[in-house]
mmCIF file of N, CA, C and O in Angstrom:
data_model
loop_
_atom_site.group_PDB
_atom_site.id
_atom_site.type_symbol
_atom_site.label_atom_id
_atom_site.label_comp_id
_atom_site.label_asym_id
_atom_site.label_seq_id
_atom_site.Cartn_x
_atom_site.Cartn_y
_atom_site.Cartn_z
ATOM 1 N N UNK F 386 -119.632 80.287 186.787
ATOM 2 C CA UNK F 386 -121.034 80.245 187.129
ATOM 3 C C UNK F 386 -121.248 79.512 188.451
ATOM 4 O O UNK F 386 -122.029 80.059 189.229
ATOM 5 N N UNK F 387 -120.702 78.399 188.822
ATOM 6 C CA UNK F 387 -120.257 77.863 190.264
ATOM 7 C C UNK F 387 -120.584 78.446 190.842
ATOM 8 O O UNK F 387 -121.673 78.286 191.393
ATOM 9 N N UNK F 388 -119.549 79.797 191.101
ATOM 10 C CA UNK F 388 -118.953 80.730 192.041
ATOM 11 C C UNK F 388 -120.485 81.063 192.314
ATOM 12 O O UNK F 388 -121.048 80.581 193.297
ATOM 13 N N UNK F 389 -121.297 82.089 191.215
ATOM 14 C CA UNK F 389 -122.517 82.767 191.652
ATOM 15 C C UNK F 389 -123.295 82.147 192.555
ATOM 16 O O UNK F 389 -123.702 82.782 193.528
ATOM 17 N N UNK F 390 -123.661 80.649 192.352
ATOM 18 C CA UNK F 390 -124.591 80.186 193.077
ATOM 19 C C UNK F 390 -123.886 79.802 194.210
ATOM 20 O O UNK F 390 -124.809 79.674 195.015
ATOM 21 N N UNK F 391 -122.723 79.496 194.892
ATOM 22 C CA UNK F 391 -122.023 79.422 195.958
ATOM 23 C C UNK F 391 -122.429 80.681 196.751
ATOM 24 O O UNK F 391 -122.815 80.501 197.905
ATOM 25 N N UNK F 392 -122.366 82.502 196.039
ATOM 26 C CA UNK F 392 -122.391 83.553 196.522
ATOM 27 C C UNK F 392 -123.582 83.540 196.787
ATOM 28 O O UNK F 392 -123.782 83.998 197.912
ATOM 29 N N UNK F 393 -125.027 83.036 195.954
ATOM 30 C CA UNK F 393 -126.077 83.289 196.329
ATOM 31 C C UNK F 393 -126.665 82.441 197.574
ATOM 32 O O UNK F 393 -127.577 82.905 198.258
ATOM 33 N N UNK F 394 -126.126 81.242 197.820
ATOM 34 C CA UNK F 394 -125.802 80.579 199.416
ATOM 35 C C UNK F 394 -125.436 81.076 200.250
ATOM 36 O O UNK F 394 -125.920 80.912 201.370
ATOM 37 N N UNK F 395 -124.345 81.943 199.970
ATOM 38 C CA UNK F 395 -123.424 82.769 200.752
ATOM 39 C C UNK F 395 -125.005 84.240 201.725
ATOM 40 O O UNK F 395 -125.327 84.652 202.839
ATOM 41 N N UNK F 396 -125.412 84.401 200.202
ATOM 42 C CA UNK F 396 -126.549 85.656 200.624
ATOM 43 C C UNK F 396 -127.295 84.725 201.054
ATOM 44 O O UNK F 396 -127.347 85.111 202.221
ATOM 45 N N UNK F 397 -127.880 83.855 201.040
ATOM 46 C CA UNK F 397 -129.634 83.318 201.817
ATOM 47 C C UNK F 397 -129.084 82.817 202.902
ATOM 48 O O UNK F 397 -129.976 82.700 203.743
ATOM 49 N N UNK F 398 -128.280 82.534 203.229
ATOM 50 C CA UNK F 398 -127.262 82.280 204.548
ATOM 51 C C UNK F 398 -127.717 83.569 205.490
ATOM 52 O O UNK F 398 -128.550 83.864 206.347
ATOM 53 N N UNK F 399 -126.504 84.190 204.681
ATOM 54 C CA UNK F 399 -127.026 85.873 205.417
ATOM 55 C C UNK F 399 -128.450 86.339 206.244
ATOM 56 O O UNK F 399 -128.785 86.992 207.232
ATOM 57 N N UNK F 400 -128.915 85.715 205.381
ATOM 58 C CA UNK F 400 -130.161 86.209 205.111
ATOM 59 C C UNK F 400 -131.227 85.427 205.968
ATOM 60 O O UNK F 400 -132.009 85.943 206.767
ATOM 61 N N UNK F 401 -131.118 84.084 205.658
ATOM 62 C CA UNK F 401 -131.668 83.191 206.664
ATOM 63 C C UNK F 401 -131.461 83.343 208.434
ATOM 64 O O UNK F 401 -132.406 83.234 209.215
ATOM 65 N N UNK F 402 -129.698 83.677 208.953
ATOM 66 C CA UNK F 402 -129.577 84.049 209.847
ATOM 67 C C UNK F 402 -130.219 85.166 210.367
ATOM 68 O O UNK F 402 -130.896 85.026 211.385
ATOM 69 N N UNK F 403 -130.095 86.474 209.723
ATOM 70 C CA UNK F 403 -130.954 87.595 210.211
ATOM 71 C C UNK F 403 -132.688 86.967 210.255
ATOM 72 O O UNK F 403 -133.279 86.944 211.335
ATOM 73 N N UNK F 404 -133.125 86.658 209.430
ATOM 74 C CA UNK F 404 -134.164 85.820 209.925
ATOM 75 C C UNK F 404 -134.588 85.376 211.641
ATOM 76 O O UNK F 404 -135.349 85.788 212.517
ATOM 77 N N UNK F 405 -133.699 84.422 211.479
ATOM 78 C CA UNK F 405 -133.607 83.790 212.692
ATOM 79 C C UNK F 405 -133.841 84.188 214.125
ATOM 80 O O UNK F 405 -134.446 83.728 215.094
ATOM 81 N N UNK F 406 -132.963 85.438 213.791
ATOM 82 C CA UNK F 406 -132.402 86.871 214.987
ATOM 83 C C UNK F 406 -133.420 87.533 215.043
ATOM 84 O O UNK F 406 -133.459 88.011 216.176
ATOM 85 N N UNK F 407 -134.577 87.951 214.273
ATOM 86 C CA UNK F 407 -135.448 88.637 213.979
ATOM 87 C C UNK F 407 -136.995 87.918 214.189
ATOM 88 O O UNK F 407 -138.055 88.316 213.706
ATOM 89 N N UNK F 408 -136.778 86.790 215.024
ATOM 90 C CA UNK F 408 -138.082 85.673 215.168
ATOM 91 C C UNK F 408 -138.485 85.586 214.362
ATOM 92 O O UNK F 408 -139.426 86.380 214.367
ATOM 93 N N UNK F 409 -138.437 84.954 213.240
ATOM 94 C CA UNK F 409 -139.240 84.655 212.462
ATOM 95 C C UNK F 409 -138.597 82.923 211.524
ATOM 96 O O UNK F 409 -138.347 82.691 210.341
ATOM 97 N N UNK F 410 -138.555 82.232 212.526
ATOM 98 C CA UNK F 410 -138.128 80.966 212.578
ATOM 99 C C UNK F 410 -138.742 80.400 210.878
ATOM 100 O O UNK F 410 -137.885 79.985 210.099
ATOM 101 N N UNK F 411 -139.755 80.419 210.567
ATOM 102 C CA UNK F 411 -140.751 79.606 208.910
ATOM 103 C C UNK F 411 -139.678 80.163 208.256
ATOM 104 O O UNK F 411 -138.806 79.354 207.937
ATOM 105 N N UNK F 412 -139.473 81.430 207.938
ATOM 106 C CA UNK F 412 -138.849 82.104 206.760
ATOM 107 C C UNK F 412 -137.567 81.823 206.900
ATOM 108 O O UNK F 412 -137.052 81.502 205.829
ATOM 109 N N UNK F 413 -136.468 81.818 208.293
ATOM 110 C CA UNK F 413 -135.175 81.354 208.289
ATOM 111 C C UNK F 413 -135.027 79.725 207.687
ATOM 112 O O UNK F 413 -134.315 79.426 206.728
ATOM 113 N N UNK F 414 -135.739 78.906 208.359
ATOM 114 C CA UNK F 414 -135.667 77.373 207.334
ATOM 115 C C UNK F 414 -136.402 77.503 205.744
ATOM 116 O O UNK F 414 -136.499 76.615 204.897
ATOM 117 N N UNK F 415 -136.633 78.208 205.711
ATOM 118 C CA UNK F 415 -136.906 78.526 203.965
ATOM 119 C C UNK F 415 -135.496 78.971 203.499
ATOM 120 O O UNK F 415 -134.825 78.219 202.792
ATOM 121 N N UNK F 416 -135.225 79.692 203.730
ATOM 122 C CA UNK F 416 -133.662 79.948 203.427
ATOM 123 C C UNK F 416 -132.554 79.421 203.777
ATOM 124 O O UNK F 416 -131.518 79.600 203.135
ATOM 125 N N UNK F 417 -132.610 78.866 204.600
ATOM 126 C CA UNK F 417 -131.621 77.633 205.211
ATOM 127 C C UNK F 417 -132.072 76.651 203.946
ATOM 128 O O UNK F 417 -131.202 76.882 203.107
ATOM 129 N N UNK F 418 -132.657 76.025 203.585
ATOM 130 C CA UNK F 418 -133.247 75.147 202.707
ATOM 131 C C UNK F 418 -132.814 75.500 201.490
ATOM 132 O O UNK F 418 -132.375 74.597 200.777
ATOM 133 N N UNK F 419 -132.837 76.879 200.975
ATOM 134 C CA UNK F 419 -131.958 77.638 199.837
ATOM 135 C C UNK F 419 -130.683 77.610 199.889
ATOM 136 O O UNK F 419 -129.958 77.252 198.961
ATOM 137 N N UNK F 420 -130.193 78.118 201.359
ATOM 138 C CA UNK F 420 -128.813 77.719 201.294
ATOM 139 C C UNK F 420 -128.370 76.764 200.965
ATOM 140 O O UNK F 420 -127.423 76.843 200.182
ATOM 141 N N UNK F 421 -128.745 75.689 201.312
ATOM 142 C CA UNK F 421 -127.946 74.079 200.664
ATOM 143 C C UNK F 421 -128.711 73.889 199.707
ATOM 144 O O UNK F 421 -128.455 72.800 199.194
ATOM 145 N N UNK F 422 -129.647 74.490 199.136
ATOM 146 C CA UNK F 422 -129.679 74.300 197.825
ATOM 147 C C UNK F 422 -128.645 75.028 196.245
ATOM 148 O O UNK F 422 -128.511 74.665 195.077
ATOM 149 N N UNK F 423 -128.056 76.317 197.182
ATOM 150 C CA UNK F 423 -127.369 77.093 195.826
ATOM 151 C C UNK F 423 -125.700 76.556 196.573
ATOM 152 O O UNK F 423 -124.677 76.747 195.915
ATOM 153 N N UNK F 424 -125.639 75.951 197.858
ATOM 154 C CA UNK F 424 -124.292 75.513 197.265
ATOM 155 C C UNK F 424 -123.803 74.436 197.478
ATOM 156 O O UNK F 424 -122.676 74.106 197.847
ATOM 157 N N UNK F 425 -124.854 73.779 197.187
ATOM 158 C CA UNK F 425 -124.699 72.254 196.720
ATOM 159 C C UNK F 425 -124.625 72.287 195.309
ATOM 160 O O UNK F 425 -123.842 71.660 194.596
ATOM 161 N N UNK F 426 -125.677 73.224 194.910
ATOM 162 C CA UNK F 426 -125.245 73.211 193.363
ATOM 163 C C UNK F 426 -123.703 74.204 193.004
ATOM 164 O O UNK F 426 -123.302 74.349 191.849
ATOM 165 N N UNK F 427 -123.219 74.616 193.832
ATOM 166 C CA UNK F 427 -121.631 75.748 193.844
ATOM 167 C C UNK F 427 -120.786 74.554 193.380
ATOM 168 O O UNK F 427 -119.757 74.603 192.707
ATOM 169 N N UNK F 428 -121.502 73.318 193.936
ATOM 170 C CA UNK F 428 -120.091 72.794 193.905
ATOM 171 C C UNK F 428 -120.538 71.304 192.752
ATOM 172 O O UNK F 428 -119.941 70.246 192.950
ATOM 173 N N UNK F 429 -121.227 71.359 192.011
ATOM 174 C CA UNK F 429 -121.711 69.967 191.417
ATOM 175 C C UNK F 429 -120.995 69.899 189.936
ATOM 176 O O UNK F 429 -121.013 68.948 189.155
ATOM 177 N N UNK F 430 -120.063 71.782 189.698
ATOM 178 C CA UNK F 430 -119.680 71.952 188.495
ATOM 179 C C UNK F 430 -120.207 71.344 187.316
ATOM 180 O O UNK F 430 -119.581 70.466 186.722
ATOM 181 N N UNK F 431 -121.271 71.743 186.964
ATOM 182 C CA UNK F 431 -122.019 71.617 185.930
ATOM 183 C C UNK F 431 -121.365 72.725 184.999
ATOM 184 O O UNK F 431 -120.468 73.543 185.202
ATOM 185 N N UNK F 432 -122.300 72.386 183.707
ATOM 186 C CA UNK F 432 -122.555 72.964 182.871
ATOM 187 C C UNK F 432 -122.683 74.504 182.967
ATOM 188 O O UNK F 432 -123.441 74.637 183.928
ATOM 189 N N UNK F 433 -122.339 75.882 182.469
ATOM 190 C CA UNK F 433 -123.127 76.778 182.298
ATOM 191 C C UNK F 433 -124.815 76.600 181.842
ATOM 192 O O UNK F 433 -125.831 76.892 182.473
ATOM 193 N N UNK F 434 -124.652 76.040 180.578
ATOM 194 C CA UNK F 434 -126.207 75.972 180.357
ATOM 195 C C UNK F 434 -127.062 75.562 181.378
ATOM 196 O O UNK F 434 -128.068 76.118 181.818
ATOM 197 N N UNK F 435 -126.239 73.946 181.869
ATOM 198 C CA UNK F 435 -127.254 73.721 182.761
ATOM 199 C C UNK F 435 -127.001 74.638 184.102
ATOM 200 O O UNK F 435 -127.302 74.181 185.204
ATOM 201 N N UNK F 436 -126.645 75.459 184.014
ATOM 202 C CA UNK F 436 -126.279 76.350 185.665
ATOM 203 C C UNK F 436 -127.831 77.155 185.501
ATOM 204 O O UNK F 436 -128.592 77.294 186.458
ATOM 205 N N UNK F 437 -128.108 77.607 184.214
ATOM 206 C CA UNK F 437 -128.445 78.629 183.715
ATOM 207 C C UNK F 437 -130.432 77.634 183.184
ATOM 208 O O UNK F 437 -131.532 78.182 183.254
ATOM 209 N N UNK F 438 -130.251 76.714 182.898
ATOM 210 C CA UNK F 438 -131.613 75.556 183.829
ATOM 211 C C UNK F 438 -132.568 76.098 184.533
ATOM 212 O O UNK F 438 -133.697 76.587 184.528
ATOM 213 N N UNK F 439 -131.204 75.672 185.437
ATOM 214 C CA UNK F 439 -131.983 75.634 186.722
ATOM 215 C C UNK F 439 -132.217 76.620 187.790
ATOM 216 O O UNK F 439 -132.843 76.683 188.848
ATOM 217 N N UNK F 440 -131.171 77.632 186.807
ATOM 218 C CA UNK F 440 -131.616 79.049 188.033
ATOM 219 C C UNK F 440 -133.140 79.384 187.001
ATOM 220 O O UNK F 440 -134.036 80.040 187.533
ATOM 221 N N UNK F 441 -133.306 78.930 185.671
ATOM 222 C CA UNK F 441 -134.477 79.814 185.452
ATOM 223 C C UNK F 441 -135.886 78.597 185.687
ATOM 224 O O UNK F 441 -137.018 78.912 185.318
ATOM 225 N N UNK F 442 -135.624 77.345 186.281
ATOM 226 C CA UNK F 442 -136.654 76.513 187.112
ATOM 227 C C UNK F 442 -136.783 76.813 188.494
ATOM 228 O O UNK F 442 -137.802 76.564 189.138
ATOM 229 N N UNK F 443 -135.872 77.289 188.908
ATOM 230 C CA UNK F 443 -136.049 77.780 190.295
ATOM 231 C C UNK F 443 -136.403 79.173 190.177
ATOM 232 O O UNK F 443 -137.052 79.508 191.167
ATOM 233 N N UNK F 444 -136.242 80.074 189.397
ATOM 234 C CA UNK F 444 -137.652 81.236 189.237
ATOM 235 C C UNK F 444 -138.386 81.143 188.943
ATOM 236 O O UNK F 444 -139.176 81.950 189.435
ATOM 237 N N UNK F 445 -139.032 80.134 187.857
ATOM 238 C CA UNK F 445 -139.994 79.564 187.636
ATOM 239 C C UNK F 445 -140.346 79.430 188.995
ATOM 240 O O UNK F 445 -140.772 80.340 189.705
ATOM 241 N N UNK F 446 -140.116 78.052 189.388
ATOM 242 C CA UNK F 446 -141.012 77.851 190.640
ATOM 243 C C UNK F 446 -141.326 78.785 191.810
ATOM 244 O O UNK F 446 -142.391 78.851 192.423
ATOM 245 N N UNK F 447 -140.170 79.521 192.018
ATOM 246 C CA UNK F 447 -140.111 80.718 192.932
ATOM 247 C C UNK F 447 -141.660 81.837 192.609
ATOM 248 O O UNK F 447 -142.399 81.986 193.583
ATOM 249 N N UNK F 448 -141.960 82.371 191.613
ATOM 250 C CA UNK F 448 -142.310 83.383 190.821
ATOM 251 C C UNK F 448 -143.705 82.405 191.023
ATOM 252 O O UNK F 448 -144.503 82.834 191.856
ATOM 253 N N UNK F 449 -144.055 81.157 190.346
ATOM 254 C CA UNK F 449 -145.460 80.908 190.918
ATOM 255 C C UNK F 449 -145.997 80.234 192.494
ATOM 256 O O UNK F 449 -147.124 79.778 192.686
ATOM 257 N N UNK F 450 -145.173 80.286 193.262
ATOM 258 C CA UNK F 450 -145.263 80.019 194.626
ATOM 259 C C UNK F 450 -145.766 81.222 195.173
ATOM 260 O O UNK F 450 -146.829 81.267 195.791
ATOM 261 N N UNK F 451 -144.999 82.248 194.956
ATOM 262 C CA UNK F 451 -145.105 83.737 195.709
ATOM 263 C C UNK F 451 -146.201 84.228 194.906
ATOM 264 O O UNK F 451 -146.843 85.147 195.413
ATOM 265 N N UNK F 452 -146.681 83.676 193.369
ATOM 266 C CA UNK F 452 -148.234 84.309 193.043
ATOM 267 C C UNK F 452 -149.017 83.808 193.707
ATOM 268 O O UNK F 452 -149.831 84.576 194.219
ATOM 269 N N UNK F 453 -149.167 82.146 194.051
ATOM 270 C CA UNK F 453 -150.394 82.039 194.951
ATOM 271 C C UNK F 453 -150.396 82.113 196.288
ATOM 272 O O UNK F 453 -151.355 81.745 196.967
ATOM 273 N N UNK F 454 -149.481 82.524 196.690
ATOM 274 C CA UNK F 454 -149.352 83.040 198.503
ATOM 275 C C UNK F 454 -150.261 84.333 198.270
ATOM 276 O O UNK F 454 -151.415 84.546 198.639
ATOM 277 N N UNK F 455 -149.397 85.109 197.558
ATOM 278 C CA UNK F 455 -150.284 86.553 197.725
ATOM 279 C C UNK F 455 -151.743 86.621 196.813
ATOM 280 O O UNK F 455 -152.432 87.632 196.953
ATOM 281 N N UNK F 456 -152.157 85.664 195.984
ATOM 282 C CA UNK F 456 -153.556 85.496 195.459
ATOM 283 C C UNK F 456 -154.438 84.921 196.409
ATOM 284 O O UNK F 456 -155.500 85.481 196.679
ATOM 285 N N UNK F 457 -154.119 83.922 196.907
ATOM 286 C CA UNK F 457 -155.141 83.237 197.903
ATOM 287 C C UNK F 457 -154.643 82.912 199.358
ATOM 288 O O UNK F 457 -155.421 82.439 200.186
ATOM 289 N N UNK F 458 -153.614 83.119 199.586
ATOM 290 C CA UNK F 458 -153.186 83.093 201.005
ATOM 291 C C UNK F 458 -152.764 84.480 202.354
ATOM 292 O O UNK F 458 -152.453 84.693 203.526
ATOM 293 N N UNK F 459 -152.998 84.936 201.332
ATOM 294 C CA UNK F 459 -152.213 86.116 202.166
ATOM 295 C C UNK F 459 -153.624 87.367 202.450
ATOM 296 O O UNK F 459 -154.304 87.963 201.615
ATOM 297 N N UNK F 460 -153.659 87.410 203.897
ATOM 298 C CA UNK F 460 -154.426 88.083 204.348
ATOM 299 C C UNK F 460 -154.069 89.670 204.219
ATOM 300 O O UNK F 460 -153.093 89.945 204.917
ATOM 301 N N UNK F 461 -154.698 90.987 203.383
ATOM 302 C CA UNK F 461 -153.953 91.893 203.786
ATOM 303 C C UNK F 461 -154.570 92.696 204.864
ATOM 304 O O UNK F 461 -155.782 92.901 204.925
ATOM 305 N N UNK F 462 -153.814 93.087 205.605
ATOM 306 C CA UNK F 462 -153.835 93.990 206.789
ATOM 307 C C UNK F 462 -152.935 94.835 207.260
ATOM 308 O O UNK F 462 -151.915 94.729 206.580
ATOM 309 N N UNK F 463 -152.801 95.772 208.254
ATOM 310 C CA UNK F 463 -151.758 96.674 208.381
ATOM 311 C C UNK F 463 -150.856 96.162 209.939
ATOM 312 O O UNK F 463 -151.217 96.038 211.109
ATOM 313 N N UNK F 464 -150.279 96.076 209.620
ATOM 314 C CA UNK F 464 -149.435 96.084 211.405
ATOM 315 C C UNK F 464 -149.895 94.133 211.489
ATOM 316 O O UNK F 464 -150.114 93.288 210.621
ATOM 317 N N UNK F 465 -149.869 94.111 212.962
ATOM 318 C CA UNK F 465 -150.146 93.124 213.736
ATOM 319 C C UNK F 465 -151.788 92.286 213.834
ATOM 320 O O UNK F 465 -151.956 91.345 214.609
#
């Protein structure tokens, strides 16, 4: 279980960089911020259960962050 959250560092890494490349600097340190968050936990060798915690507190929190962005923050519009 380690391993996964090491790999999922591995992806917001990825992911954060293309960010980066793509101007959009807020969203790359959001994921940079993920990154050392999933593999710091890669390597804290915990528990399964507790692996399995805190990935479902961090969807938790994930899942109501991104409801109130798009309930009350998020302007919709098309393009620019």
């Amino acid at each position: 279980m380690d391993r996964m959250f090491r790999v999922l560092g591995f992806w917001t890494g990825i992911f954060a960089v293309m960010f980066y490349l793509g101007d959009m600097p807020q969203t790359a340190l959001l994921f940079f911020g993920q990154t050392g968050f999933f593999v710091l936990l890669g390597y804290l060798k915990l528990s399964e259960r507790m692996y399995m915690y805190v990935f479902g507190a961090y969807l938790a929190v994930f899942f109501i962050g991104f409801t109130y962005y798009t309930t009350f923050l998020l302007v919709p519009s098309v393009g620019h």
